[in-house]
Structures are given as C-alpha cells and as structure tokens.
mmCIF file of C-alpha atoms in Angstrom:
data_model
loop_
_atom_site.group_PDB
_atom_site.id
_atom_site.type_symbol
_atom_site.label_atom_id
_atom_site.label_comp_id
_atom_site.label_asym_id
_atom_site.label_seq_id
_atom_site.Cartn_x
_atom_site.Cartn_y
_atom_site.Cartn_z
ATOM 1 C CA ALA A 1 185.607 115.362 113.296
ATOM 2 C CA SER A 2 184.627 114.338 116.837
ATOM 3 C CA PRO A 3 182.632 111.197 117.585
ATOM 4 C CA CYS A 4 179.776 113.420 118.930
ATOM 5 C CA ALA A 5 179.718 115.577 115.737
ATOM 6 C CA SER A 6 179.297 112.372 113.599
ATOM 7 C CA VAL A 7 176.478 110.953 115.718
ATOM 8 C CA ASN A 8 174.755 114.371 115.563
ATOM 9 C CA ARG A 9 175.027 114.380 111.716
ATOM 10 C CA VAL A 10 173.574 110.833 111.576
ATOM 11 C CA LEU A 11 170.724 111.871 113.859
ATOM 12 C CA LEU A 12 170.068 114.910 111.679
ATOM 13 C CA VAL A 13 169.902 112.762 108.573
ATOM 14 C CA LEU A 14 167.515 110.313 110.239
ATOM 15 C CA LEU A 15 165.330 113.162 111.333
ATOM 16 C CA VAL A 16 165.177 114.524 107.816
ATOM 17 C CA LEU A 17 164.181 111.158 106.444
ATOM 18 C CA LEU A 18 161.534 110.700 109.192
ATOM 19 C CA VAL A 19 159.949 114.118 108.280
ATOM 20 C CA CYS A 20 159.956 113.176 104.617
ATOM 21 C CA LEU A 21 158.258 109.875 105.416
ATOM 22 C CA LEU A 22 155.663 111.487 107.413
ATOM 23 C CA LEU A 23 154.997 114.038 104.739
ATOM 24 C CA HIS A 24 154.648 111.452 102.188
ATOM 25 C CA SER A 25 152.416 109.401 104.376
ATOM 26 C CA THR A 26 150.094 112.478 104.976
ATOM 27 C CA LEU A 27 149.917 113.236 101.338
ATOM 28 C CA LEU A 28 148.923 109.611 100.551
ATOM 29 C CA ARG A 29 146.196 109.860 103.011
ATOM 30 C CA ALA A 30 144.945 113.122 101.719
ATOM 31 C CA SER A 31 144.708 111.827 98.236
ATOM 32 C CA SER A 32 142.436 108.940 99.271
ATOM 33 C CA ARG A 33 139.924 110.742 101.529
ATOM 34 C CA PRO A 34 137.236 113.325 100.835
ATOM 35 C CA LYS A 35 138.732 116.770 100.080
ATOM 36 C CA LEU A 36 137.374 118.702 103.028
ATOM 37 C CA SER A 37 140.156 118.563 105.566
ATOM 38 C CA ALA A 38 141.375 122.052 106.789
ATOM 39 C CA ARG A 39 139.676 125.334 107.241
ATOM 40 C CA VAL A 40 139.987 128.051 104.669
ATOM 41 C CA PRO A 41 138.539 131.454 105.381
ATOM 42 C CA SER A 42 135.281 132.138 103.581
ATOM 43 C CA GLY A 43 135.204 134.754 100.905
ATOM 44 C CA ARG A 44 134.184 135.715 97.450
ATOM 45 C CA VAL A 45 135.231 133.732 94.404
ATOM 46 C CA SER A 46 136.963 135.817 91.738
ATOM 47 C CA GLU A 47 134.517 137.229 89.309
ATOM 48 C CA ALA A 48 136.842 136.130 86.362
ATOM 49 C CA GLU A 49 136.160 132.446 87.253
ATOM 50 C CA PRO A 50 132.862 130.729 86.262
ATOM 51 C CA VAL A 51 131.124 130.083 89.628
ATOM 52 C CA VAL A 52 128.467 127.450 90.602
ATOM 53 C CA PRO A 53 126.402 128.864 93.355
ATOM 54 C CA VAL A 54 124.693 126.188 95.605
ATOM 55 C CA VAL A 55 122.014 126.982 98.235
ATOM 56 C CA ILE A 56 121.748 124.423 100.991
ATOM 57 C CA CYS A 57 120.054 124.504 104.462
ATOM 58 C CA ALA A 58 121.872 123.604 107.681
ATOM 59 C CA SER A 59 119.714 122.828 110.758
ATOM 60 C CA GLU A 60 121.418 122.327 114.127
ATOM 61 C CA GLU A 61 120.318 118.740 114.366
ATOM 62 C CA ARG A 62 121.370 117.758 110.803
ATOM 63 C CA ILE A 63 124.695 119.669 110.482
ATOM 64 C CA GLY A 64 126.560 116.354 109.516
ATOM 65 C CA ALA A 65 124.067 115.841 106.676
ATOM 66 C CA THR A 66 124.828 119.289 105.252
ATOM 67 C CA MET A 67 128.583 118.783 105.377
ATOM 68 C CA ALA A 68 128.246 115.344 103.527
ATOM 69 C CA VAL A 69 126.415 117.160 100.659
ATOM 70 C CA ILE A 70 128.914 119.865 100.558
ATOM 71 C CA ASN A 71 131.845 117.408 100.685
ATOM 72 C CA SER A 72 130.304 115.431 97.793
ATOM 73 C CA VAL A 73 129.802 118.527 95.656
ATOM 74 C CA TYR A 74 133.166 119.821 96.281
ATOM 75 C CA SER A 75 134.895 116.551 95.693
ATOM 76 C CA ASN A 76 133.425 115.730 92.359
ATOM 77 C CA THR A 77 134.126 118.971 90.480
ATOM 78 C CA ASP A 78 137.067 121.160 89.350
ATOM 79 C CA ALA A 79 134.634 124.135 89.134
ATOM 80 C CA SER A 80 134.609 127.053 91.611
ATOM 81 C CA VAL A 81 131.622 126.373 93.876
ATOM 82 C CA PHE A 82 130.151 129.094 96.194
ATOM 83 C CA PHE A 83 127.902 127.718 98.979
ATOM 84 C CA TYR A 84 125.043 129.717 100.432
ATOM 85 C CA ILE A 85 124.601 127.906 103.775
ATOM 86 C CA VAL A 86 121.186 128.886 105.179
ATOM 87 C CA THR A 87 120.346 128.357 108.778
ATOM 88 C CA LEU A 88 118.449 129.701 111.749
ATOM 89 C CA ARG A 89 120.072 132.148 114.225
ATOM 90 C CA ASP A 90 120.571 129.370 116.919
ATOM 91 C CA ALA A 91 122.588 127.133 114.629
ATOM 92 C CA SER A 92 124.688 129.921 112.858
ATOM 93 C CA LEU A 93 127.330 129.986 115.608
ATOM 94 C CA ILE A 94 127.818 126.268 115.542
ATOM 95 C CA ILE A 95 128.168 126.272 111.728
ATOM 96 C CA LYS A 96 130.901 128.874 111.914
ATOM 97 C CA ARG A 97 132.966 126.650 114.154
ATOM 98 C CA ILE A 98 132.784 123.720 111.763
ATOM 99 C CA ARG A 99 135.833 123.059 109.687
ATOM 100 C CA CYS A 100 134.944 123.824 106.038
ATOM 101 C CA GLY A 101 138.288 123.469 104.388
ATOM 102 C CA GLY A 102 138.779 124.482 100.852
ATOM 103 C CA ILE A 103 135.256 125.886 100.179
ATOM 104 C CA THR A 104 134.067 129.367 99.714
ATOM 105 C CA TYR A 105 130.680 130.057 101.445
ATOM 106 C CA LYS A 106 128.417 132.512 103.045
ATOM 107 C CA ILE A 107 126.150 131.825 106.102
ATOM 108 C CA LEU A 108 122.717 133.317 105.693
ATOM 109 C CA GLU A 109 120.208 133.527 108.513
ATOM 110 C CA PHE A 110 116.580 132.684 107.599
ATOM 111 C CA ASN A 111 113.850 134.526 109.636
ATOM 112 C CA PRO A 112 110.965 131.955 110.366
ATOM 113 C CA MET A 113 108.556 134.892 111.141
ATOM 114 C CA VAL A 114 107.854 135.163 107.418
ATOM 115 C CA LEU A 115 105.894 131.864 107.793
ATOM 116 C CA LYS A 116 103.587 133.275 110.329
ATOM 117 C CA GLY A 117 99.970 132.494 109.309
ATOM 118 C CA LYS A 118 101.008 130.278 106.437
ATOM 119 C CA VAL A 119 102.079 126.965 108.155
ATOM 120 C CA LYS A 120 99.804 125.191 110.613
ATOM 121 C CA PRO A 121 100.964 122.562 113.129
ATOM 122 C CA ASP A 122 100.711 118.937 111.729
ATOM 123 C CA SER A 123 101.782 115.869 113.806
ATOM 124 C CA SER A 124 102.043 113.333 110.979
ATOM 125 C CA ARG A 125 105.590 114.237 110.064
ATOM 126 C CA PRO A 126 106.577 117.218 112.247
ATOM 127 C CA GLU A 127 110.117 117.438 110.679
ATOM 128 C CA LEU A 128 108.485 118.551 107.381
ATOM 129 C CA LEU A 129 107.277 121.677 109.194
ATOM 130 C CA HIS A 130 110.798 122.805 110.043
ATOM 131 C CA PRO A 131 111.176 126.554 109.020
ATOM 132 C CA LEU A 132 114.171 125.684 106.786
ATOM 133 C CA ASN A 133 111.964 123.524 104.750
ATOM 134 C CA PHE A 134 110.486 126.622 103.279
ATOM 135 C CA VAL A 135 113.713 128.351 102.422
ATOM 136 C CA ARG A 136 113.277 127.356 98.790
ATOM 137 C CA PHE A 137 110.319 129.543 98.606
ATOM 138 C CA TYR A 138 112.149 132.629 99.489
ATOM 139 C CA LEU A 139 115.371 132.633 97.283
ATOM 140 C CA PRO A 140 114.941 136.352 96.305
ATOM 141 C CA LEU A 141 114.742 137.393 99.980
ATOM 142 C CA LEU A 142 118.153 135.905 100.778
ATOM 143 C CA ASP A 143 121.239 137.795 100.329
ATOM 144 C CA ILE A 144 122.237 135.914 97.111
ATOM 145 C CA LYS A 145 124.433 137.727 94.544
ATOM 146 C CA HIS A 146 123.994 135.270 91.741
ATOM 147 C CA LYS A 147 121.459 135.303 89.041
ATOM 148 C CA ARG A 148 121.221 131.516 88.839
ATOM 149 C CA VAL A 149 121.608 128.984 91.742
ATOM 150 C CA ILE A 150 121.253 125.287 92.380
ATOM 151 C CA TYR A 151 119.112 124.348 95.422
ATOM 152 C CA LEU A 152 119.913 121.184 97.250
ATOM 153 C CA ASP A 153 118.080 119.440 100.157
ATOM 154 C CA ASP A 154 120.478 118.230 102.936
ATOM 155 C CA ASP A 155 119.667 114.544 102.341
ATOM 156 C CA VAL A 156 121.219 114.346 98.982
ATOM 157 C CA ILE A 157 124.694 113.119 97.708
ATOM 158 C CA VAL A 158 126.146 114.488 94.447
ATOM 159 C CA GLN A 159 128.225 111.954 92.350
ATOM 160 C CA GLY A 160 128.445 113.996 89.182
ATOM 161 C CA ASP A 161 130.093 117.219 88.235
ATOM 162 C CA ILE A 162 127.825 119.980 89.667
ATOM 163 C CA LYS A 163 128.784 122.321 86.916
ATOM 164 C CA ASP A 164 126.916 120.082 84.390
ATOM 165 C CA LEU A 165 123.736 120.611 86.186
ATOM 166 C CA PHE A 166 124.326 124.373 86.645
ATOM 167 C CA ASN A 167 124.998 124.743 82.867
ATOM 168 C CA MET A 168 121.809 123.100 81.784
ATOM 169 C CA LYS A 169 119.454 125.379 79.588
ATOM 170 C CA LEU A 170 116.234 126.647 81.010
ATOM 171 C CA LYS A 171 113.395 127.268 78.580
ATOM 172 C CA PRO A 172 112.462 130.933 78.010
ATOM 173 C CA GLY A 173 110.108 132.077 80.707
ATOM 174 C CA HIS A 174 110.984 129.273 83.099
ATOM 175 C CA ALA A 175 112.128 130.310 86.591
ATOM 176 C CA ALA A 176 113.181 126.737 87.493
ATOM 177 C CA ALA A 177 114.111 123.240 86.394
ATOM 178 C CA PHE A 178 112.873 120.071 88.331
ATOM 179 C CA SER A 179 112.865 116.389 87.728
ATOM 180 C CA THR A 180 109.527 115.001 86.924
ATOM 181 C CA ASP A 181 108.263 111.969 88.772
ATOM 182 C CA CYS A 182 107.369 110.103 85.599
ATOM 183 C CA ASP A 183 110.704 110.510 83.955
ATOM 184 C CA LEU A 184 112.725 107.421 84.770
ATOM 185 C CA PRO A 185 111.418 103.962 83.725
ATOM 186 C CA SER A 186 114.141 102.199 85.632
ATOM 187 C CA THR A 187 112.808 103.552 88.992
ATOM 188 C CA HIS A 188 109.186 102.759 88.275
ATOM 189 C CA GLU A 189 109.117 99.263 89.794
ATOM 190 C CA MET A 190 110.735 100.440 93.013
ATOM 191 C CA VAL A 191 108.474 103.492 93.283
ATOM 192 C CA ARG A 192 105.449 101.246 92.910
ATOM 193 C CA SER A 193 106.674 98.772 95.466
ATOM 194 C CA ILE A 194 106.767 101.503 98.113
ATOM 195 C CA GLY A 195 103.506 103.027 97.111
ATOM 196 C CA MET A 196 105.097 106.354 96.269
ATOM 197 C CA GLN A 197 102.877 108.920 94.549
ATOM 198 C CA THR A 198 103.956 110.277 91.073
ATOM 199 C CA THR A 199 100.883 112.384 90.162
ATOM 200 C CA TYR A 200 99.096 115.491 91.596
ATOM 201 C CA MET A 201 96.437 113.251 93.023
ATOM 202 C CA GLY A 202 98.841 112.208 95.670
ATOM 203 C CA PHE A 203 99.629 115.743 96.810
ATOM 204 C CA LEU A 204 96.431 117.802 96.448
ATOM 205 C CA ASP A 205 92.952 117.195 98.002
ATOM 206 C CA TYR A 206 90.805 117.118 94.906
ATOM 207 C CA ARG A 207 87.596 117.086 97.014
ATOM 208 C CA LYS A 208 88.230 120.766 97.602
ATOM 209 C CA GLU A 209 86.759 123.259 95.104
ATOM 210 C CA GLU A 210 89.856 125.439 95.281
ATOM 211 C CA VAL A 211 91.949 122.588 93.939
ATOM 212 C CA ARG A 212 89.386 121.488 91.242
ATOM 213 C CA ASP A 213 89.187 125.215 90.066
ATOM 214 C CA LEU A 214 93.016 125.089 89.252
ATOM 215 C CA GLY A 215 92.171 123.038 86.149
ATOM 216 C CA ILE A 216 95.118 120.641 86.822
ATOM 217 C CA ASP A 217 94.512 117.032 85.693
ATOM 218 C CA PRO A 218 95.055 114.930 88.867
ATOM 219 C CA ARG A 219 96.871 112.398 86.571
ATOM 220 C CA ASP A 220 99.529 114.933 85.668
ATOM 221 C CA CYS A 221 103.102 113.947 86.697
ATOM 222 C CA SER A 222 104.313 115.624 89.889
ATOM 223 C CA PHE A 223 107.858 116.649 90.570
ATOM 224 C CA ASN A 224 110.168 116.728 93.619
ATOM 225 C CA PRO A 225 111.395 120.271 94.701
ATOM 226 C CA GLY A 226 114.320 118.910 96.695
ATOM 227 C CA VAL A 227 116.793 119.513 93.875
ATOM 228 C CA PHE A 228 116.228 122.263 91.375
ATOM 229 C CA VAL A 229 118.116 124.936 89.214
ATOM 230 C CA ALA A 230 116.575 128.393 89.679
ATOM 231 C CA ASP A 231 116.839 131.617 87.598
ATOM 232 C CA VAL A 232 116.515 134.062 90.471
ATOM 233 C CA SER A 233 115.911 136.992 88.155
ATOM 234 C CA GLU A 234 112.955 135.304 86.434
ATOM 235 C CA TRP A 235 111.763 134.112 89.870
ATOM 236 C CA LYS A 236 111.591 137.762 90.967
ATOM 237 C CA LYS A 237 110.068 138.889 87.660
ATOM 238 C CA GLN A 238 107.176 136.437 87.969
ATOM 239 C CA LYS A 239 106.711 137.062 91.710
ATOM 240 C CA ILE A 240 106.963 133.260 92.395
ATOM 241 C CA THR A 241 107.442 133.756 96.068
ATOM 242 C CA LYS A 242 104.187 135.694 96.322
ATOM 243 C CA GLN A 243 102.372 133.068 94.421
ATOM 244 C CA LEU A 244 103.709 130.422 96.764
ATOM 245 C CA GLU A 245 102.586 132.392 99.888
ATOM 246 C CA LYS A 246 99.183 132.772 98.444
ATOM 247 C CA TRP A 247 98.760 128.897 98.394
ATOM 248 C CA MET A 248 100.337 128.571 101.791
ATOM 249 C CA GLU A 249 97.847 130.950 103.261
ATOM 250 C CA GLU A 250 94.981 129.257 101.328
ATOM 251 C CA ASN A 251 95.906 125.912 102.876
ATOM 252 C CA PHE A 252 96.285 127.498 106.311
ATOM 253 C CA ARG A 253 92.502 128.476 105.946
ATOM 254 C CA THR A 254 91.061 125.567 103.989
ATOM 255 C CA ASN A 255 93.471 122.675 104.274
ATOM 256 C CA ILE A 256 93.815 121.828 100.649
ATOM 257 C CA TYR A 257 96.942 119.639 101.394
ATOM 258 C CA SER A 258 98.677 118.347 104.506
ATOM 259 C CA SER A 259 101.947 116.600 105.482
ATOM 260 C CA ALA A 260 99.912 113.398 105.731
ATOM 261 C CA MET A 261 99.961 113.432 101.941
ATOM 262 C CA ALA A 262 102.936 112.111 99.929
ATOM 263 C CA GLY A 263 105.153 115.170 99.733
ATOM 264 C CA GLY A 264 104.395 117.176 102.876
ATOM 265 C CA VAL A 265 103.571 120.865 103.106
ATOM 266 C CA ALA A 266 106.466 122.279 101.080
ATOM 267 C CA THR A 267 105.808 120.362 97.832
ATOM 268 C CA PRO A 268 102.150 121.175 96.968
ATOM 269 C CA PRO A 269 102.545 124.946 96.599
ATOM 270 C CA MET A 270 105.474 124.394 94.314
ATOM 271 C CA LEU A 271 103.392 121.841 92.193
ATOM 272 C CA ILE A 272 100.612 124.436 91.868
ATOM 273 C CA VAL A 273 102.866 127.479 91.011
ATOM 274 C CA PHE A 274 105.175 125.617 88.690
ATOM 275 C CA HIS A 275 102.577 123.345 86.849
ATOM 276 C CA ASP A 276 103.450 123.319 83.220
ATOM 277 C CA LYS A 277 105.911 126.098 83.734
ATOM 278 C CA TYR A 278 109.258 124.350 84.409
ATOM 279 C CA THR A 279 112.124 122.801 82.591
ATOM 280 C CA THR A 280 112.897 119.124 83.023
ATOM 281 C CA LEU A 281 116.106 118.032 84.640
ATOM 282 C CA ASP A 282 118.065 115.060 83.327
ATOM 283 C CA PRO A 283 116.525 112.371 85.465
ATOM 284 C CA LEU A 284 120.041 111.074 86.496
ATOM 285 C CA TRP A 285 120.445 114.254 88.303
ATOM 286 C CA HIS A 286 117.854 113.396 90.727
ATOM 287 C CA VAL A 287 117.502 109.693 91.648
ATOM 288 C CA ARG A 288 115.125 109.829 94.572
ATOM 289 C CA HIS A 289 112.786 107.963 96.953
ATOM 290 C CA MET A 290 115.836 106.287 98.553
ATOM 291 C CA GLY A 291 114.461 107.186 101.978
ATOM 292 C CA TRP A 292 110.853 105.752 101.547
ATOM 293 C CA SER A 293 111.676 102.158 102.654
ATOM 294 C CA PRO A 294 114.251 100.569 104.909
ATOM 295 C CA ASP A 295 114.677 97.640 102.402
ATOM 296 C CA ALA A 296 113.694 98.667 98.867
ATOM 297 C CA ARG A 297 116.820 99.021 96.890
ATOM 298 C CA TYR A 298 117.950 100.210 93.450
ATOM 299 C CA SER A 299 120.556 98.099 91.462
ATOM 300 C CA GLU A 300 124.113 98.883 92.121
ATOM 301 C CA ARG A 301 124.717 99.347 88.398
ATOM 302 C CA PHE A 302 121.942 102.057 88.175
ATOM 303 C CA LEU A 303 123.213 103.961 91.179
ATOM 304 C CA GLU A 304 126.730 104.005 89.708
ATOM 305 C CA GLU A 305 125.351 105.896 86.713
ATOM 306 C CA ALA A 306 123.381 108.396 88.857
ATOM 307 C CA HIS A 307 124.599 111.948 89.218
ATOM 308 C CA LEU A 308 122.706 112.730 92.317
ATOM 309 C CA LEU A 309 121.137 110.556 94.983
ATOM 310 C CA HIS A 310 118.221 111.781 97.232
ATOM 311 C CA TRP A 311 117.144 109.949 100.438
ATOM 312 C CA ASN A 312 113.784 111.711 100.580
ATOM 313 C CA GLY A 313 111.399 109.991 102.994
ATOM 314 C CA PRO A 314 111.647 109.130 106.676
ATOM 315 C CA PHE A 315 114.614 106.576 106.443
ATOM 316 C CA LYS A 316 117.573 108.867 106.283
ATOM 317 C CA PRO A 317 121.065 107.419 105.654
ATOM 318 C CA TRP A 318 122.580 108.782 108.885
ATOM 319 C CA HIS A 319 119.948 106.741 110.791
ATOM 320 C CA TYR A 320 119.209 102.948 110.779
ATOM 321 C CA PRO A 321 117.561 101.158 109.172
ATOM 322 C CA ALA A 322 118.142 102.773 105.657
ATOM 323 C CA VAL A 323 119.467 101.660 102.347
ATOM 324 C CA HIS A 324 122.587 102.342 100.380
ATOM 325 C CA LEU A 325 124.334 103.600 103.396
ATOM 326 C CA ASP A 326 127.751 103.230 101.958
ATOM 327 C CA LEU A 327 127.065 105.630 99.138
ATOM 328 C CA TRP A 328 126.216 108.312 101.692
ATOM 329 C CA GLU A 329 128.682 107.521 104.437
ATOM 330 C CA ARG A 330 131.790 107.793 102.078
ATOM 331 C CA TRP A 331 131.159 111.599 102.182
ATOM 332 C CA PHE A 332 130.391 111.973 105.939
ATOM 333 C CA ILE A 333 132.748 113.937 107.882
ATOM 334 C CA PRO A 334 132.637 113.249 111.684
ATOM 335 C CA ASP A 335 131.339 116.302 113.698
ATOM 336 C CA PRO A 336 134.001 117.300 116.260
ATOM 337 C CA SER A 337 131.327 118.751 118.536
ATOM 338 C CA ARG A 338 129.489 115.330 118.403
ATOM 339 C CA LYS A 339 126.146 117.004 118.037
ATOM 340 C CA PHE A 340 125.651 114.935 114.982
ATOM 341 C CA SER A 341 126.565 111.213 114.907
ATOM 342 C CA LEU A 342 125.643 108.212 112.825
ATOM 343 C CA VAL A 343 123.115 105.604 114.103
ATOM 344 C CA ARG A 344 124.424 102.161 113.105
ATOM 345 C CA PRO A 345 123.603 98.654 114.373
ATOM 346 C CA LYS A 346 125.962 97.228 116.956
ATOM 347 C CA SER A 347 128.539 94.747 115.738
ATOM 348 C CA ASN A 348 128.156 91.210 116.888
ATOM 349 C CA SER A 349 131.992 90.800 117.080
#
C-alpha cells in the first residue's frame, strides 16, 4: 500500500474515534440536564396508554415560567402526559415557535370576551386581572378531550410523579380536589410570619349582606385554586362555570371581594362555589406561599419531601428578590427569542 493510503486510513480511524467521543459526550450531557431538548411534533397520545392531561396557561410575558412547569412535570414521570397549553391569540404564534421536545401538547386559545361584565379594573395587583387567570373557571368550554384533568398555575414546579396526583380518588359528587389552607402544620409558622390568610374571612367581605347570606363561617379554612384535579364531566353536570360566573357578576355589581384581599379576584368565586364540596389533596402536592415574602423560607428538608412547590404571591422565582430560586431555576429553559429572561443580582466578581 502507498504511504498516502496508509495516512488516509489513519485519518479515517481518528475521525471515527472523534465522532464516537462527541456522541458519548452528547449523551452524557443529555442525561444530566432537563429532558426538554429537541422538538417533537405535537399529536395525540395513543388511547391504549394511560394519559395524564395537564392544563396550563401561557401568557406572552411569562412563557419561560410555563416551560419550566412543563419541564418539571415531564422530567419527573414515566407516564404519558398530554399538555393543554392555553393562551391568548397574540401569544399563540410565539408558543408554536418554542422548542417543546418530547412532549405531546395542544395549544388552545382563550377568548377574553367571556369575561365582559364580570371583572372590573383593580389597581392593587393588576396582574391578577389577566384574562388567563380565569381559564380555570372555563374548563368545559375549552377543547379538552379528557374527562379528568390537572390544572396548574405557571408559578409552580413539580417534584413528584404527576401520575400520583392524577390517580387520586375524588369523593362521589365532587368536581374537584384542592389543598386546604389549614392542612399542613409544618407550614403554619411561615404562613403566620408573612400574614397570609387561611380562612374565608381573608377573602370575602363579610360586611356585605350577600356574603353573610351564604351561611359560610368566616373561620372555615380556605383553599388555593392554583393547583387542582378536576372531573370535567362532574363540572359540567353541576354547571360549575355558570355558578362561578354568577359570583363574578355579583362582585362586578356590589364588590363583595377585590384583588386587595388575600387571594385576588380569581379565588373568591371558587371558595364560594366549592365550599364543603371538594376533595382534599395530599398537602405535599401543594406547598405554597413561597412567593409572599422575599426572605421567609421553608426548611430544605421539608422542601425535599414536597411533591409540588408554588410561588404564589408577588415574589416570583424568575425575578429578584425571591426565595428558593435554585429549586425553580433547575427546570428553567432559556428562551431563544429572549422575550423571557431571569432577573438576578449582578455578581461582585
């Protein structure tokens, strides 16, 4: 063989070895990072597989938050998860361009006109008046093909296996399961330290006759509707959406609650309609109030045991200051369009 042929063979062997090393390195990196990495076309999950349907909203200004939730859900389960991503028309095109590798999903557009005459302007926390905040009221009006769904706010992170939450038993006649605000003794000290409300008194104006006529004890435990399991068929049967709209319209006329109160304007109608008519979630499936203070923290040991973390409140984990940022940031996927970016303190180095 000629010297040139020998050199070519050596170069070929080196090239093959280099490709193998690059492939090995890529696989190692893939195994150590969140699973969402490459785009897979959306579609329907096989009917033969058990499917966990998850409803989550995606506003244009908080796309990165939604993707972090999806990443945490997808990365912590071997179940087939189907995501219903609900958005407004302006944001739907942006979402379609985002890389959603490995997940099956459907983008649904929410029409904010259904809220006309039901939500009045309120300047105390204007973000709570975003139309997507009320999507949870209208589950039967969305193009959802599943009889049971999980609803998640976009400021949560899932650490447990989502199929365990989905498979919980709802009591007969109950359309939903929530986590009561009096359910977790280990959180009581932190909740008291930030002045968070845990009863109906903190959400409804008991000076109003319409509220007193409900016959609800103001000391009854409230619940947070940012995470819940819903039986869509039972929801339709009981006309839950119509009941919620009734109280939204009542508040529009007589102001029986407002966003100045603890839970904003999306929580009180749910509290009224579901009073004594909901199944209780395992409290570790909704560890919340993490966004109510920039410095009140849970113990690390407790957070390790939690299945779901919720930064409800004004101090979101993609902003600064906020607490337990590392637990949220591990699921964050940088937005290629840079419309969503983290706010972090500048390094002194």
